[in-house]
Amino acid sequence: MTRTVEDMASFDSTVRHACAVAVSDEHLWELSSAFLSAGLAAGDQVKYFDDGTSDRVLERMFDDGVDIDASLASGQLEVVPPEATRAAILTPIDVMRGLVDELIEDALAEGYSGVRWTGQLSHALNRPAGMLDYELMLDAAVAGRPARVLCLYDRAHYPDDVIEDMRRGHRVEIETTTVYDDNLLRITSTGIGSARLAGEVDHSNRPQVRKLLLAELDRALRSPTGPHEIRLDVSSLRFIDVAGAVGLVHAAEEFPSSHKLVLDGVRPRVARVLDRCGAPFASQLMTIPRPDRPIPSTAGADE
């Protein structure tokens, strides 16, 4: 059974344990953030089991408008450190089942509506008995309880045969709709005349951005209720080359006078390139800066 990413907001009463297969790093951060952010909004106690990926997940949550500082400070959001994540994964199944039960009960006792867990769990490949017994335990532990677990798999960390085994081992798989993803730039549609760009724009994918703009402008012009702004959420766009920036400026200048191109959430590095390529002088291009607010990340995500 497959579900869309929108179902991750709450799942229904019968879905507590699902998997998702990310096609790229940006897809992985998108899935992680959507699931964790929905848990925070629902009043769940949220845990991300880290193994070297939490910086990017927190960065994406920040891009998605989550108050990371408040969530971490209150304890509603916890990043489980890599050493603890790896130790938990290698814990015997019967002991782990007891820990899962305890975590759920403790969260409810603290007043949370439930628990929500996901993370980078590829260390489970080192389990002598394999991963299936671990998944079966989780499935039984959360069945009918206020607990939601999303198991994430990607081809950078998991062999293809393991991914297919895990797909068969989960009754529910989360699927997402993608406009374009080349493992460097990910484009997703957010409605008529709007889309989101995450990752990097360079010579290899620059034509896809122009193709997107033309398609969204055409959709807006053809719709009686179409927007007069073509809006690109670029809060997760970390890099754009000079030619890509020039392409955005020129595309905006080619828009009909009735429409504007809006770049929402422009990061400082991207803004500098746009400014040098004439963005301030393009009357039909509007840029909105990304909030300049640090997030608790050891690597830093300002740029």
Tab-separated table of C-alpha atoms in Angstrom:
chain	number	residue	atom	x	y	z
A	1	MET	CA	0.000	0.000	0.000
A	2	THR	CA	1.356	3.417	-0.914
A	3	ARG	CA	0.611	6.799	0.599
A	4	THR	CA	1.470	10.338	-0.431
A	5	VAL	CA	3.617	12.664	1.608
A	6	GLU	CA	0.480	14.494	2.771
A	7	ASP	CA	-0.547	11.361	4.663
A	8	MET	CA	2.572	11.746	6.786
A	9	ALA	CA	0.921	14.630	8.621
A	10	SER	CA	-1.069	12.248	10.765
A	11	PHE	CA	-1.314	8.794	9.168
A	12	ASP	CA	-4.654	7.153	9.807
A	13	SER	CA	-5.582	4.910	12.700
A	14	THR	CA	-4.192	1.821	10.972
A	15	VAL	CA	-0.853	3.211	9.773
A	16	ARG	CA	1.850	3.523	12.370
A	17	HIS	CA	4.903	2.199	10.563
A	18	ALA	CA	5.884	3.098	6.996
A	19	CYS	CA	8.925	3.264	4.765
A	20	ALA	CA	10.100	5.682	2.107
A	21	VAL	CA	12.868	5.368	-0.469
A	22	ALA	CA	14.663	8.635	-1.188
A	23	VAL	CA	16.003	9.149	-4.699
A	24	SER	CA	18.471	11.847	-3.616
A	25	ASP	CA	19.889	13.587	-0.564
A	26	GLU	CA	17.505	16.514	-1.007
A	27	HIS	CA	14.598	14.074	-1.141
A	28	LEU	CA	15.863	12.487	2.071
A	29	TRP	CA	15.951	15.817	3.905
A	30	GLU	CA	12.522	16.711	2.512
A	31	LEU	CA	10.962	13.469	3.770
A	32	SER	CA	12.648	13.713	7.169
A	33	SER	CA	11.584	17.312	7.709
A	34	ALA	CA	7.994	16.752	6.598
A	35	PHE	CA	7.570	13.814	8.960
A	36	LEU	CA	9.268	15.405	11.967
A	37	SER	CA	7.633	18.807	11.476
A	38	ALA	CA	4.200	17.205	11.339
A	39	GLY	CA	4.957	15.447	14.605
A	40	LEU	CA	5.883	18.697	16.318
A	41	ALA	CA	2.684	20.324	15.068
A	42	ALA	CA	0.637	17.366	16.331
A	43	GLY	CA	2.117	17.579	19.829
A	44	ASP	CA	4.178	14.398	19.542
A	45	GLN	CA	7.531	13.844	21.171
A	46	VAL	CA	9.847	13.681	18.174
A	47	LYS	CA	13.177	11.880	17.932
A	48	TYR	CA	15.648	11.910	15.063
A	49	PHE	CA	18.169	9.074	15.312
A	50	ASP	CA	21.313	10.615	13.903
A	51	ASP	CA	24.257	9.016	12.180
A	52	GLY	CA	25.886	12.010	10.534
A	53	THR	CA	22.815	13.509	8.852
A	54	SER	CA	21.104	15.667	11.477
A	55	ASP	CA	22.684	18.948	10.338
A	56	ARG	CA	20.967	18.756	6.956
A	57	VAL	CA	17.681	17.625	8.482
A	58	LEU	CA	17.637	20.518	10.953
A	59	GLU	CA	18.583	22.889	8.149
A	60	ARG	CA	15.650	21.690	6.060
A	61	MET	CA	13.285	21.975	9.040
A	62	PHE	CA	14.464	25.555	9.497
A	63	ASP	CA	13.793	26.190	5.803
A	64	ASP	CA	10.319	24.743	6.329
A	65	GLY	CA	9.590	27.297	9.039
A	66	VAL	CA	10.064	25.178	12.155
A	67	ASP	CA	11.283	26.928	15.309
A	68	ILE	CA	14.173	24.551	15.876
A	69	ASP	CA	15.547	26.322	18.953
A	70	ALA	CA	12.256	26.214	20.837
A	71	SER	CA	11.576	22.589	19.930
A	72	LEU	CA	15.016	21.440	21.066
A	73	ALA	CA	14.952	23.555	24.207
A	74	SER	CA	11.582	22.178	25.288
A	75	GLY	CA	12.644	18.603	24.682
A	76	GLN	CA	9.830	17.967	22.228
A	77	LEU	CA	12.477	17.462	19.533
A	78	GLU	CA	15.530	15.377	20.332
A	79	VAL	CA	18.454	14.472	18.119
A	80	VAL	CA	19.782	11.132	19.327
A	81	PRO	CA	23.589	11.186	18.840
A	82	PRO	CA	25.258	8.704	16.462
A	83	GLU	CA	26.843	6.579	19.160
A	84	ALA	CA	23.491	6.088	20.892
A	85	THR	CA	21.762	5.418	17.573
A	86	ARG	CA	24.259	2.705	16.656
A	87	ALA	CA	24.105	1.122	20.084
A	88	ALA	CA	20.307	1.012	19.975
A	89	ILE	CA	20.286	-0.603	16.539
A	90	LEU	CA	22.572	-3.411	17.711
A	91	THR	CA	20.607	-4.012	20.919
A	92	PRO	CA	18.988	-7.474	21.130
A	93	ILE	CA	15.416	-7.475	19.838
A	94	ASP	CA	13.750	-8.385	23.141
A	95	VAL	CA	15.627	-5.634	24.968
A	96	MET	CA	14.852	-3.117	22.229
A	97	ARG	CA	11.145	-3.963	22.388
A	98	GLY	CA	11.159	-3.114	26.082
A	99	LEU	CA	12.919	0.193	25.390
A	100	VAL	CA	10.387	1.103	22.691
A	101	ASP	CA	7.496	0.404	25.058
A	102	GLU	CA	9.169	2.483	27.763
A	103	LEU	CA	9.777	5.448	25.454
A	104	ILE	CA	6.145	5.512	24.358
A	105	GLU	CA	4.836	5.280	27.914
A	106	ASP	CA	7.233	7.971	29.174
A	107	ALA	CA	6.193	10.376	26.396
A	108	LEU	CA	2.511	9.905	27.191
A	109	ALA	CA	3.210	10.411	30.895
A	110	GLU	CA	4.904	13.720	30.049
A	111	GLY	CA	1.763	14.908	28.278
A	112	TYR	CA	2.723	14.349	24.647
A	113	SER	CA	0.059	13.082	22.274
A	114	GLY	CA	2.375	10.357	21.017
A	115	VAL	CA	5.841	9.731	19.634
A	116	ARG	CA	7.307	10.090	16.163
A	117	TRP	CA	10.664	8.630	15.164
A	118	THR	CA	12.845	8.521	12.090
A	119	GLY	CA	16.529	8.820	11.306
A	120	GLN	CA	19.603	7.480	9.561
A	121	LEU	CA	19.617	3.839	10.586
A	122	SER	CA	21.940	2.303	8.006
A	123	HIS	CA	24.099	0.903	10.811
A	124	ALA	CA	21.412	-1.786	11.011
A	125	LEU	CA	23.154	-3.376	8.020
A	126	ASN	CA	25.687	-4.562	10.610
A	127	ARG	CA	23.091	-6.527	12.551
A	128	PRO	CA	24.113	-10.212	12.445
A	129	ALA	CA	20.481	-11.269	12.037
A	130	GLY	CA	19.799	-8.656	9.380
A	131	MET	CA	17.230	-5.874	9.402
A	132	LEU	CA	13.931	-7.691	8.965
A	133	ASP	CA	13.619	-8.829	12.585
A	134	TYR	CA	14.158	-5.232	13.696
A	135	GLU	CA	11.395	-3.990	11.370
A	136	LEU	CA	8.979	-6.701	12.501
A	137	MET	CA	9.596	-5.747	16.129
A	138	LEU	CA	8.883	-2.077	15.399
A	139	ASP	CA	5.732	-2.970	13.502
A	140	ALA	CA	4.389	-4.973	16.428
A	141	ALA	CA	5.488	-2.419	19.030
A	142	VAL	CA	3.660	0.554	17.499
A	143	ALA	CA	0.549	-1.243	16.244
A	144	GLY	CA	-2.562	0.439	17.631
A	145	ARG	CA	-0.522	2.854	19.746
A	146	PRO	CA	0.102	6.626	19.474
A	147	ALA	CA	3.464	6.036	17.819
A	148	ARG	CA	4.590	6.657	14.258
A	149	VAL	CA	7.818	5.413	12.713
A	150	LEU	CA	9.128	6.290	9.257
A	151	CYS	CA	11.966	4.090	8.008
A	152	LEU	CA	14.037	5.913	5.405
A	153	TYR	CA	16.170	4.194	2.801
A	154	ASP	CA	18.436	5.666	0.140
A	155	ARG	CA	20.788	4.124	-2.371
A	156	ALA	CA	23.814	5.938	-0.980
A	157	HIS	CA	23.576	3.943	2.251
A	158	TYR	CA	21.642	0.782	1.339
A	159	PRO	CA	22.231	-1.826	-1.395
A	160	ASP	CA	19.423	-2.234	-3.918
A	161	ASP	CA	18.545	-5.736	-2.728
A	162	VAL	CA	18.159	-4.538	0.865
A	163	ILE	CA	15.918	-1.677	-0.243
A	164	GLU	CA	13.662	-4.075	-2.132
A	165	ASP	CA	13.536	-6.405	0.879
A	166	MET	CA	12.564	-3.504	3.119
A	167	ARG	CA	9.884	-2.397	0.683
A	168	ARG	CA	8.376	-5.858	0.871
A	169	GLY	CA	8.759	-5.852	4.643
A	170	HIS	CA	6.618	-2.722	5.111
A	171	ARG	CA	2.898	-2.684	4.515
A	172	VAL	CA	2.959	1.036	3.704
A	173	GLU	CA	5.367	3.005	1.522
A	174	ILE	CA	5.331	6.794	1.321
A	175	GLU	CA	5.634	8.217	-2.183
A	176	THR	CA	6.186	11.807	-3.273
A	177	THR	CA	5.619	13.663	-6.518
A	178	THR	CA	8.717	15.142	-8.133
A	179	VAL	CA	9.077	17.506	-11.064
A	180	TYR	CA	12.827	16.920	-11.379
A	181	ASP	CA	15.619	15.378	-9.325
A	182	ASP	CA	19.165	14.750	-10.546
A	183	ASN	CA	20.688	14.243	-7.072
A	184	LEU	CA	21.990	17.818	-7.230
A	185	LEU	CA	18.814	19.841	-7.744
A	186	ARG	CA	15.347	18.772	-6.641
A	187	ILE	CA	12.237	20.541	-7.953
A	188	THR	CA	8.781	19.943	-6.512
A	189	SER	CA	5.500	21.584	-7.442
A	190	THR	CA	3.639	23.465	-4.720
A	191	GLY	CA	0.636	24.544	-6.788
A	192	ILE	CA	-0.265	26.490	-9.915
A	193	GLY	CA	2.473	29.022	-10.538
A	194	SER	CA	4.650	27.872	-7.656
A	195	ALA	CA	7.427	25.383	-7.030
A	196	ARG	CA	10.284	24.660	-4.669
A	197	LEU	CA	13.960	24.340	-5.559
A	198	ALA	CA	16.376	22.529	-3.255
A	199	GLY	CA	20.069	21.871	-3.744
A	200	GLU	CA	22.254	23.462	-6.417
A	201	VAL	CA	21.774	24.952	-9.885
A	202	ASP	CA	24.631	24.583	-12.356
A	203	HIS	CA	25.207	23.944	-16.076
A	204	SER	CA	23.817	20.399	-15.853
A	205	ASN	CA	20.337	21.325	-14.640
A	206	ARG	CA	20.015	24.998	-15.571
A	207	PRO	CA	17.709	24.210	-18.534
A	208	GLN	CA	15.310	22.465	-16.161
A	209	VAL	CA	14.802	25.680	-14.201
A	210	ARG	CA	13.924	27.623	-17.325
A	211	LYS	CA	11.631	24.811	-18.446
A	212	LEU	CA	9.903	24.988	-15.059
A	213	LEU	CA	9.426	28.752	-15.259
A	214	LEU	CA	7.920	28.575	-18.731
A	215	ALA	CA	5.599	25.748	-17.702
A	216	GLU	CA	4.399	27.508	-14.538
A	217	LEU	CA	3.885	30.793	-16.375
A	218	ASP	CA	1.862	28.963	-19.017
A	219	ARG	CA	-0.279	27.289	-16.337
A	220	ALA	CA	-0.904	30.613	-14.633
A	221	LEU	CA	-1.815	32.366	-17.878
A	222	ARG	CA	-4.208	29.619	-18.936
A	223	SER	CA	-6.031	29.450	-15.606
A	224	PRO	CA	-8.873	31.975	-15.087
A	225	THR	CA	-7.899	32.146	-11.428
A	226	GLY	CA	-4.162	31.777	-11.986
A	227	PRO	CA	-1.771	33.843	-9.861
A	228	HIS	CA	-0.022	36.952	-11.152
A	229	GLU	CA	3.162	35.877	-9.410
A	230	ILE	CA	5.259	32.869	-10.326
A	231	ARG	CA	6.714	32.004	-6.958
A	232	LEU	CA	9.787	29.857	-6.408
A	233	ASP	CA	10.607	28.824	-2.855
A	234	VAL	CA	14.410	28.827	-2.889
A	235	SER	CA	14.988	28.626	0.866
A	236	SER	CA	16.710	25.256	0.355
A	237	LEU	CA	18.703	26.378	-2.702
A	238	ARG	CA	22.292	26.541	-1.476
A	239	PHE	CA	24.076	27.461	-4.714
A	240	ILE	CA	23.419	28.929	-8.144
A	241	ASP	CA	26.073	29.635	-10.761
A	242	VAL	CA	26.339	32.925	-12.638
A	243	ALA	CA	24.663	31.608	-15.773
A	244	GLY	CA	21.803	30.238	-13.703
A	245	ALA	CA	21.305	33.588	-11.981
A	246	VAL	CA	21.415	35.415	-15.313
A	247	GLY	CA	18.818	32.964	-16.597
A	248	LEU	CA	16.433	33.809	-13.756
A	249	VAL	CA	16.867	37.549	-14.306
A	250	HIS	CA	16.317	37.242	-18.048
A	251	ALA	CA	13.315	34.964	-17.553
A	252	ALA	CA	11.682	37.549	-15.289
A	253	GLU	CA	12.341	40.295	-17.827
A	254	GLU	CA	10.569	38.196	-20.463
A	255	PHE	CA	7.413	37.807	-18.363
A	256	PRO	CA	4.312	39.667	-19.558
A	257	SER	CA	3.769	42.948	-17.713
A	258	SER	CA	0.923	41.358	-15.755
A	259	HIS	CA	3.188	38.838	-14.027
A	260	LYS	CA	6.222	38.792	-11.750
A	261	LEU	CA	8.771	36.195	-10.740
A	262	VAL	CA	9.134	35.965	-6.962
A	263	LEU	CA	12.096	34.188	-5.382
A	264	ASP	CA	11.154	33.477	-1.782
A	265	GLY	CA	13.717	32.590	0.888
A	266	VAL	CA	16.887	33.652	-0.934
A	267	ARG	CA	20.032	32.708	0.971
A	268	PRO	CA	22.898	35.235	1.278
A	269	ARG	CA	25.200	33.369	-1.113
A	270	VAL	CA	22.485	33.069	-3.758
A	271	ALA	CA	21.477	36.707	-3.220
A	272	ARG	CA	25.022	37.909	-3.879
A	273	VAL	CA	25.138	36.101	-7.222
A	274	LEU	CA	21.704	37.410	-8.205
A	275	ASP	CA	22.685	40.968	-7.295
A	276	ARG	CA	25.810	40.780	-9.442
A	277	CYS	CA	23.710	39.532	-12.349
A	278	GLY	CA	21.281	42.449	-12.341
A	279	ALA	CA	18.454	41.226	-10.122
A	280	PRO	CA	17.986	44.623	-8.387
A	281	PHE	CA	17.310	46.249	-11.766
A	282	ALA	CA	14.810	43.679	-13.060
A	283	SER	CA	11.417	45.285	-12.476
A	284	GLN	CA	9.538	42.007	-12.763
A	285	LEU	CA	11.762	40.089	-10.356
A	286	MET	CA	11.197	40.208	-6.612
A	287	THR	CA	13.544	38.578	-4.104
A	288	ILE	CA	12.597	37.856	-0.499
A	289	PRO	CA	15.537	36.986	1.783
A	290	ARG	CA	15.656	33.838	3.862
A	291	PRO	CA	15.287	34.669	7.566
A	292	ASP	CA	18.755	35.300	8.946
A	293	ARG	CA	18.324	33.124	11.999
A	294	PRO	CA	20.974	30.606	13.076
A	295	ILE	CA	19.969	27.025	13.722
A	296	PRO	CA	21.631	24.643	16.183
A	297	SER	CA	23.839	22.848	13.675
A	298	THR	CA	27.460	21.902	14.178
A	299	ALA	CA	28.185	22.508	10.502
A	300	GLY	CA	26.199	25.723	10.183
A	301	ALA	CA	23.579	26.403	7.533
A	302	ASP	CA	23.588	30.186	7.034
A	303	GLU	CA	24.858	29.869	3.497
